[in-house]
Short mmCIF file of C-alpha atoms in Angstrom, two decimals:
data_model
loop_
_atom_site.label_atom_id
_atom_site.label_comp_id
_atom_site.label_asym_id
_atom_site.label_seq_id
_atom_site.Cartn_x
_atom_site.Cartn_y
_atom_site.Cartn_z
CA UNK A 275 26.96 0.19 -7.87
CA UNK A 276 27.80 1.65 -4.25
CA UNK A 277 30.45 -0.54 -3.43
CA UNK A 278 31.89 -4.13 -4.91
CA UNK A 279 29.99 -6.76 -3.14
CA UNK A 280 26.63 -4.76 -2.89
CA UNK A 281 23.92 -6.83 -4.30
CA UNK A 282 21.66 -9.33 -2.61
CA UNK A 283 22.57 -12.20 -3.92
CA UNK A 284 19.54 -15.45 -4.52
CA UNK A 285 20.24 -18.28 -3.42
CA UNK A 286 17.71 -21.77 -3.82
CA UNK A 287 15.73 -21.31 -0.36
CA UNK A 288 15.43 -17.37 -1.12
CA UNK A 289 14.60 -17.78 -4.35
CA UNK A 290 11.43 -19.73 -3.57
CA UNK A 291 10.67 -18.01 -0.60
CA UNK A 292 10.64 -14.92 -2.92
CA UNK A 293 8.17 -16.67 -5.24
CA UNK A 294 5.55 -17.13 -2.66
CA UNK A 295 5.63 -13.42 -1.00
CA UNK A 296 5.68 -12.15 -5.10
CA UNK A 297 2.18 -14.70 -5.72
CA UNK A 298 0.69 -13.55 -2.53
CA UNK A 299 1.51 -9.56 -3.02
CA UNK A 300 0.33 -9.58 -6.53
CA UNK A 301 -3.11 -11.96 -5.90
CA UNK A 302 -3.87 -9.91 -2.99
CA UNK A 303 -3.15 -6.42 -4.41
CA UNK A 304 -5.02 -7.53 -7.65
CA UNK A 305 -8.40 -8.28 -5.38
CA UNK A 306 -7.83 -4.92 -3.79
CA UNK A 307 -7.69 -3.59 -6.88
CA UNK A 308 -10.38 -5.18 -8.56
CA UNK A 309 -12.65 -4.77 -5.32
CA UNK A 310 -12.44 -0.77 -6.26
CA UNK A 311 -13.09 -1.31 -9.96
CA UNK A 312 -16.14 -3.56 -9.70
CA UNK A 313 -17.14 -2.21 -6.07
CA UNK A 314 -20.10 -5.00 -5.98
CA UNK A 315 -21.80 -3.33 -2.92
CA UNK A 316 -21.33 0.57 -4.20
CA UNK A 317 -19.26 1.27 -0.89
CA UNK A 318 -15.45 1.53 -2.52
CA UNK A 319 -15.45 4.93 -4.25
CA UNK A 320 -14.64 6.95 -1.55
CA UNK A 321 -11.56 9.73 -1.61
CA UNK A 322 -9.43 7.88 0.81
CA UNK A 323 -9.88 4.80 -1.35
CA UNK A 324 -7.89 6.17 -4.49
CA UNK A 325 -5.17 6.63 -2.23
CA UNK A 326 -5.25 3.05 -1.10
CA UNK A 327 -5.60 1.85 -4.30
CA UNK A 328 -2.43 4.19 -5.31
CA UNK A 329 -0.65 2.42 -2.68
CA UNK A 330 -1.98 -1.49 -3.84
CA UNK A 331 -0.53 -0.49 -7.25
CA UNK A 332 2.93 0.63 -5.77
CA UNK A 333 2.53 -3.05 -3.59
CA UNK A 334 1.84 -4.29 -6.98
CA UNK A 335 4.55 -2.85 -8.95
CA UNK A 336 6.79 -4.58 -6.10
CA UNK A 337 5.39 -8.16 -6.61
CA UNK A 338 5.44 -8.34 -10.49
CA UNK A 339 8.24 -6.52 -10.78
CA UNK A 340 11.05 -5.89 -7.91
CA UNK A 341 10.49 -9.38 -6.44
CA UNK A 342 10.29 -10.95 -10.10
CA UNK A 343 13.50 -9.48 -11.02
CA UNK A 344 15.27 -10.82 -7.77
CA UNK A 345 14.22 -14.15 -7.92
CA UNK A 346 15.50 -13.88 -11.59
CA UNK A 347 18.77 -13.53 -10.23
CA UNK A 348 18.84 -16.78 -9.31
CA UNK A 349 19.54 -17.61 -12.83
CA UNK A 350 21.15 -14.15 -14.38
CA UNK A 351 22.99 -12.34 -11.79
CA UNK A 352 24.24 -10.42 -13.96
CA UNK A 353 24.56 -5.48 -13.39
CA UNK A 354 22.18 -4.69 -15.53
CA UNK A 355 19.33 -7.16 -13.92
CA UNK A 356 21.08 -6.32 -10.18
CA UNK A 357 19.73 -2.46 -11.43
CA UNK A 358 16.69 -3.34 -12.60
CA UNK A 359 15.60 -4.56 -9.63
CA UNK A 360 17.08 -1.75 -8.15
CA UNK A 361 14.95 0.74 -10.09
CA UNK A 362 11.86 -1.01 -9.56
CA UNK A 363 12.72 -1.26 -5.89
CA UNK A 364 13.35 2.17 -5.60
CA UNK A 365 9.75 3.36 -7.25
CA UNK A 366 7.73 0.98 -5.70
CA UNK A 367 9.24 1.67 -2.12
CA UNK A 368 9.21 5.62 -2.59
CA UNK A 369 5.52 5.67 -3.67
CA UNK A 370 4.62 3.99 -1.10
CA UNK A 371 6.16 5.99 1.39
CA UNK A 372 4.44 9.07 -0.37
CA UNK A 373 1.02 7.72 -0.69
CA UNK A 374 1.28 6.96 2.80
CA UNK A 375 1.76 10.33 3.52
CA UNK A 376 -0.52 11.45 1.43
CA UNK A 377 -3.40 9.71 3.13
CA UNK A 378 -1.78 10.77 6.41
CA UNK A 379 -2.68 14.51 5.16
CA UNK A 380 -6.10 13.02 3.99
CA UNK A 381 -6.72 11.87 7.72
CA UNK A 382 -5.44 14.74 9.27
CA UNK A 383 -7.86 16.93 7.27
CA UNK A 384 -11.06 14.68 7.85
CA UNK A 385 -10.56 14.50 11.43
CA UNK A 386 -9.93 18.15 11.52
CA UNK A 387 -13.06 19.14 9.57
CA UNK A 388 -15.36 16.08 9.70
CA UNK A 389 -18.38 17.58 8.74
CA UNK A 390 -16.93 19.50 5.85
CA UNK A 391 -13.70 18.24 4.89
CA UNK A 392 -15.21 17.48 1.07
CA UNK A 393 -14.06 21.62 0.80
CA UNK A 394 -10.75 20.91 0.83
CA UNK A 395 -10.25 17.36 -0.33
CA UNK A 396 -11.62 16.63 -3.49
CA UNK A 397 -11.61 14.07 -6.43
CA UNK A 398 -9.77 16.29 -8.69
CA UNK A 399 -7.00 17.10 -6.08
CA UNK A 400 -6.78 13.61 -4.54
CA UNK A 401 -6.15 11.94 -8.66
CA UNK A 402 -3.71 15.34 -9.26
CA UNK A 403 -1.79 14.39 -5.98
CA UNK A 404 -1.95 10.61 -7.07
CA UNK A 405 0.26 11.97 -10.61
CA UNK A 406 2.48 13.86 -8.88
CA UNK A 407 3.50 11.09 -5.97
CA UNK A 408 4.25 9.12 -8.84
CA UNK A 409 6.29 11.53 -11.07
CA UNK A 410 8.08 12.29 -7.85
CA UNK A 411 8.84 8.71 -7.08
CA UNK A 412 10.12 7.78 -10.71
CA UNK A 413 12.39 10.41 -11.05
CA UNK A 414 14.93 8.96 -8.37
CA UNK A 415 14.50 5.88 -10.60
CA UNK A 416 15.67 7.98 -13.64
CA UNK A 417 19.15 9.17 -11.81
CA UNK A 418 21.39 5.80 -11.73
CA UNK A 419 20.25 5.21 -15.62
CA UNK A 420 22.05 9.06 -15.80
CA UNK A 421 25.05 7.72 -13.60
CA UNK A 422 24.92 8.73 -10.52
CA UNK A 423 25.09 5.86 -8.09
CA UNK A 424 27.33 7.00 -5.32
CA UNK A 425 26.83 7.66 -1.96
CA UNK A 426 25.66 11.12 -2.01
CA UNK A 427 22.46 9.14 -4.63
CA UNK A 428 21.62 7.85 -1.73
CA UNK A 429 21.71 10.14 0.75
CA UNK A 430 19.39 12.21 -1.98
CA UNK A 431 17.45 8.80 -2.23
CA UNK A 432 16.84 8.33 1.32
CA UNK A 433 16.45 11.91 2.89
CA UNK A 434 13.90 13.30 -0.01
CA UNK A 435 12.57 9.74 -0.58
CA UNK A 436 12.33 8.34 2.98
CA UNK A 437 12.86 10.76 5.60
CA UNK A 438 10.75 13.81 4.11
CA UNK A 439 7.98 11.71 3.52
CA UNK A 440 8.13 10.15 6.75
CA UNK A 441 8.27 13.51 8.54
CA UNK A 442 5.00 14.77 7.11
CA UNK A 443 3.51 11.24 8.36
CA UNK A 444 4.50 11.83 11.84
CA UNK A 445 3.55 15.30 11.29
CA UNK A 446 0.26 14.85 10.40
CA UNK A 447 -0.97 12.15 13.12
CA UNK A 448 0.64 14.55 15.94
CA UNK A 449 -2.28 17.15 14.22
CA UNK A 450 -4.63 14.48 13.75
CA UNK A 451 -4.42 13.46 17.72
CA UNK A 452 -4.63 17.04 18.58
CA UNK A 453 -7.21 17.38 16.32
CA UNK A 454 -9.12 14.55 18.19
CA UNK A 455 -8.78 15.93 21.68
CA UNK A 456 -9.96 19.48 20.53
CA UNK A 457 -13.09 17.64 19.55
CA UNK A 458 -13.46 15.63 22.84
CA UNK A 459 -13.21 18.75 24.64
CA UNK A 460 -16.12 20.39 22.62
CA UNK A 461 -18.27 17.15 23.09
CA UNK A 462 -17.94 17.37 26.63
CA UNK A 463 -19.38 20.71 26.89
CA UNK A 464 -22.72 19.15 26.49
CA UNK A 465 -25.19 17.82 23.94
CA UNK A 466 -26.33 19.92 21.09
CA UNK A 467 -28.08 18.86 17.41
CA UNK A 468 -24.51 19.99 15.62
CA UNK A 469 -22.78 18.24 18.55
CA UNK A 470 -24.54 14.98 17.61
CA UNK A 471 -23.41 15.04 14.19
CA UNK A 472 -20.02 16.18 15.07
CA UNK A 473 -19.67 13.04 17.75
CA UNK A 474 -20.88 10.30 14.82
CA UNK A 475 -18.34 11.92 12.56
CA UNK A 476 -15.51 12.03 14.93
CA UNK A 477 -16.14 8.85 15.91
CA UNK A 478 -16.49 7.34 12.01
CA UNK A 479 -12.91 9.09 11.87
CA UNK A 480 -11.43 7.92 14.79
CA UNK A 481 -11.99 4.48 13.65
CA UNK A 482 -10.75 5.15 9.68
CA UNK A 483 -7.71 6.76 11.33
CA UNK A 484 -6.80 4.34 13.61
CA UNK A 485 -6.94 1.55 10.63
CA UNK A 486 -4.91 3.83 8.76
CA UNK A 487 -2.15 3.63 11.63
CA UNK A 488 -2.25 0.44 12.05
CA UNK A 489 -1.14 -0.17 8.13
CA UNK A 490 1.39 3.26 8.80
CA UNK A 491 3.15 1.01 11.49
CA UNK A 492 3.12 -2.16 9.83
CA UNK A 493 4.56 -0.46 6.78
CA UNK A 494 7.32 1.12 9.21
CA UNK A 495 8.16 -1.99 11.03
CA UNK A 496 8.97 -3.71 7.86
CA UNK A 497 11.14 -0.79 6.32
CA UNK A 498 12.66 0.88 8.91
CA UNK A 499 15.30 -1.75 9.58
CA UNK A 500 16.64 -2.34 6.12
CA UNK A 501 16.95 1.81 5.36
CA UNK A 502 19.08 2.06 8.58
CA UNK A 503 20.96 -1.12 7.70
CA UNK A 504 21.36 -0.13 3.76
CA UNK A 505 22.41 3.67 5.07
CA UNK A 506 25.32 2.54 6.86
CA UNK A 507 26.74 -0.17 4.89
CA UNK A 508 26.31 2.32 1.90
CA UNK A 509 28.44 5.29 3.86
CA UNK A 510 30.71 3.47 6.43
CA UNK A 511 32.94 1.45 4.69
CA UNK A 512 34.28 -0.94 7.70
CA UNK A 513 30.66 -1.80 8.37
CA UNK A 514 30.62 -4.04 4.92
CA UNK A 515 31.16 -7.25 7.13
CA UNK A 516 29.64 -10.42 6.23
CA UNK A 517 27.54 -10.03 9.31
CA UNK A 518 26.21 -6.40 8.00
CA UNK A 519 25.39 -8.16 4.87
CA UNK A 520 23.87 -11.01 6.13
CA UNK A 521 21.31 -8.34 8.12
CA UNK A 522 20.75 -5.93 5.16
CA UNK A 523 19.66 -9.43 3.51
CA UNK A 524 17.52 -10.22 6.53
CA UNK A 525 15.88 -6.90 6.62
CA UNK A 526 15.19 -6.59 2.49
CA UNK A 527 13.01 -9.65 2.57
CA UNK A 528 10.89 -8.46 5.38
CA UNK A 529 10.23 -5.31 3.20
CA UNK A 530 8.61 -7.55 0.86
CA UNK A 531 6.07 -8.35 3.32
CA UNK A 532 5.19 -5.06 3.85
CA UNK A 533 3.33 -5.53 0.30
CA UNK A 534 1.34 -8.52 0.72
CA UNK A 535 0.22 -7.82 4.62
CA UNK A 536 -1.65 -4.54 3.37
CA UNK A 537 -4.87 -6.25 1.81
CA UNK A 538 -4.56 -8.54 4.80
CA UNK A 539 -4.96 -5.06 6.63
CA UNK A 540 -7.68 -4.14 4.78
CA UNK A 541 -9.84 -7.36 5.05
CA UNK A 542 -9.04 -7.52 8.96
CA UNK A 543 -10.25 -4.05 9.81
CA UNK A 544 -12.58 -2.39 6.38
CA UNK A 545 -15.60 -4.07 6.41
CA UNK A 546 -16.18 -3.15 3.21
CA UNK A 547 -13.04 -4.01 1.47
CA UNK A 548 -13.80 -7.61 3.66
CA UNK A 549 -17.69 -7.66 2.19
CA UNK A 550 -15.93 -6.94 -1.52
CA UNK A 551 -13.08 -9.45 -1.09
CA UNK A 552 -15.80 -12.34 0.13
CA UNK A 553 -18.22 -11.64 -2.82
CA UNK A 554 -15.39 -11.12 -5.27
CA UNK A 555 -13.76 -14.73 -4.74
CA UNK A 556 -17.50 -15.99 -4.42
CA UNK A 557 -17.83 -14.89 -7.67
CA UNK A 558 -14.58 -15.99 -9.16
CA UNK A 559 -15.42 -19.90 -7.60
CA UNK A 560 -18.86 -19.82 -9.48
CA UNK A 561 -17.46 -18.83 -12.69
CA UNK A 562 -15.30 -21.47 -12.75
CA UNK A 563 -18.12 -23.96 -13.40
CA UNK A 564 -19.99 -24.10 -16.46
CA UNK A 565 -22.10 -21.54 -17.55
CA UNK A 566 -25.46 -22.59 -17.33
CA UNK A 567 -25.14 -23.29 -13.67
CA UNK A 568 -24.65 -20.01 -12.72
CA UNK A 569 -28.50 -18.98 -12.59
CA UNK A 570 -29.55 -22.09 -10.25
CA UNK A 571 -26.81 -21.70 -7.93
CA UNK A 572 -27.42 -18.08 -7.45
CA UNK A 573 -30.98 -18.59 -7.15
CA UNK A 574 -30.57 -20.82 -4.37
CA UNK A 575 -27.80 -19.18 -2.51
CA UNK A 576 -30.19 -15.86 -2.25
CA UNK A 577 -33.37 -17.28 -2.67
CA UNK A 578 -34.57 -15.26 -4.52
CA UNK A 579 -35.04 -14.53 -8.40
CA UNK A 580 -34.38 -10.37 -8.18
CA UNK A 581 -31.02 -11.26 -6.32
CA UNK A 582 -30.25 -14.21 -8.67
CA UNK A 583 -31.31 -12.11 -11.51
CA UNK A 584 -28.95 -9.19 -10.23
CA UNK A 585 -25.81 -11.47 -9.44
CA UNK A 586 -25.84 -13.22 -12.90
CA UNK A 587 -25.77 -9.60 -14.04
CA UNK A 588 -22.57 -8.41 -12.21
CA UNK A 589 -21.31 -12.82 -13.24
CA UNK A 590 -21.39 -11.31 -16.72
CA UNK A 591 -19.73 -8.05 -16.36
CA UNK A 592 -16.95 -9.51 -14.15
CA UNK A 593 -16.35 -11.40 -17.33
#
């Protein structure tokens, strides 16, 4: 690959470690997943939402696949499963990084236009964008399987991949903070009908936006360290040290977090992700009993026979 020596290699204590953070990404990307499918409480379906779930599939993608591979290595640590991992790695990391910029340009322009920002974001552009993040991200996947795996990959890699993406983020949230104080200072000239639905939508955004940078700087703090660390190993050949390795080791596995903290995220500050996540795993702990007690417990956890009725319903289509 880059140089001799470059792989993580598994050992016991990593390898299990590895199999916990893959259970937890892919159970709790699955509910966020399935908590937009099903969408018990009709609250899920909303434009941002496709971006999120974009982004729980690229968390995904990382738990059943990237972290699979690696703790495969434990056994087979052999090129060709080193690169698979690799690959994987590389997609779910990059889309990621792009859907997080996409919904970065998603905030910017419903804080900027909150009463009309349905003009310029719609379903059809939001699901076009959602193709073209991932085309994008698997085509740096594509160029090792052609052969190129140098340095200069990686510079490609990391400054189209990493840095551009990360440039628009930081971009956007300087416009979306402007974008917030313009609207303060229009508030403050005094109270109006169009003023009191421009305040509840500001402050609906505010709120959206600042949950949204909370995940943003998560999802930095957990990736930032290992592309520095990986960058200079990669170009400056006297920094391949054993201690340089041991901390581009360090820093890969806390990337892996940054894929299972995300629903976490979501539960902690979406209410309704949280209301869809509680009634979800209801669900799935009734179903696991037999059948016929399905009606009586639902009939006395709502107390009533319309709500029992409508539950059993949504028992049978979850099926």
């Amino acid at each position: 690959m880059f140089f001799e020596g470059y792989w993580f290699h598994t050992n016991l204590t990593s390898m299990l470690f590895y199999v916990v953070i893959s259970l937890c990404t892919i159970f709790g990307n699955v509910l966020v997943c399935t908590a937009f499918i099903k969408d018990p409480y009709r609250q899920l379906r909303t434009l941002q939402n496709y971006y999120i779930v974009s982004l729980g599939i690229s968390d995904l993608l990382m738990g059943i696949a990237a972290e699979t591979v690696l703790i495969g290595t434990y056994w087979n640590d052999s090129e060709p499963v080193f690169l698979a991992h690799y690959l994987f790695a590389i997609i779910s990391g990059v889309s990621s990084l792009l859907n997080m910029a996409a919904l970065s340009i998603h905030r910017y322009f419903c804080v900027k236009r909150p009463l009309n920002f349905q003009e310029v974001m719609s379903r059809r552009r939001i699901l076009v964008s959602i193709a073209i993040i991932w085309t994008y991200a698997a085509h740096f996947s594509v160029l090792p399987l052609l052969g190129w795996v140098n340095s200069y990959f990686q510079i490609y890699l990391y400054g189209l991949g990493c840095f551009l993406p990360s440039v628009v983020v930081f971009l956007a949230y300087g416009g979306i903070f402007k974008s917030i104080r313009a609207h303060t200072q229009t508030l403050k000239q005094g109270p109006s009908i169009g003023n009191a639905a421009l305040k509840n939508a500001v402050a609906r955004e505010k709120s959206t936006t600042k949950t949204m940078l909370i995940v943003l700087v998560v999802f930095f703090s957990f990736w930032f360290p290992f592309l520095l660390v990986d960058s200079i190993m990669v170009q400056c050949t006297k920094c391949r040290t054993f201690a340089f390795h041991v901390t581009r080791d360090v820093t890969l596995t806390l990337t892996y977090f940054s894929s299972c903290v995300n629903p976490l995220l979501y539960a902690w500050r979406v209410t309704q992700f949280r209301r869809a996540f509680a009634r979800l795993l209801r669900l799935h702990k009734i179903m696991l009993r037999r059948s016929n007690m399905v009606y009586p417990i639902a009939l006395a956890t709502f107390g009533s026979k319309t709500e029992a009725d409508r539950d059993r319903s949504f028992y049978t289509n979850a099926l």
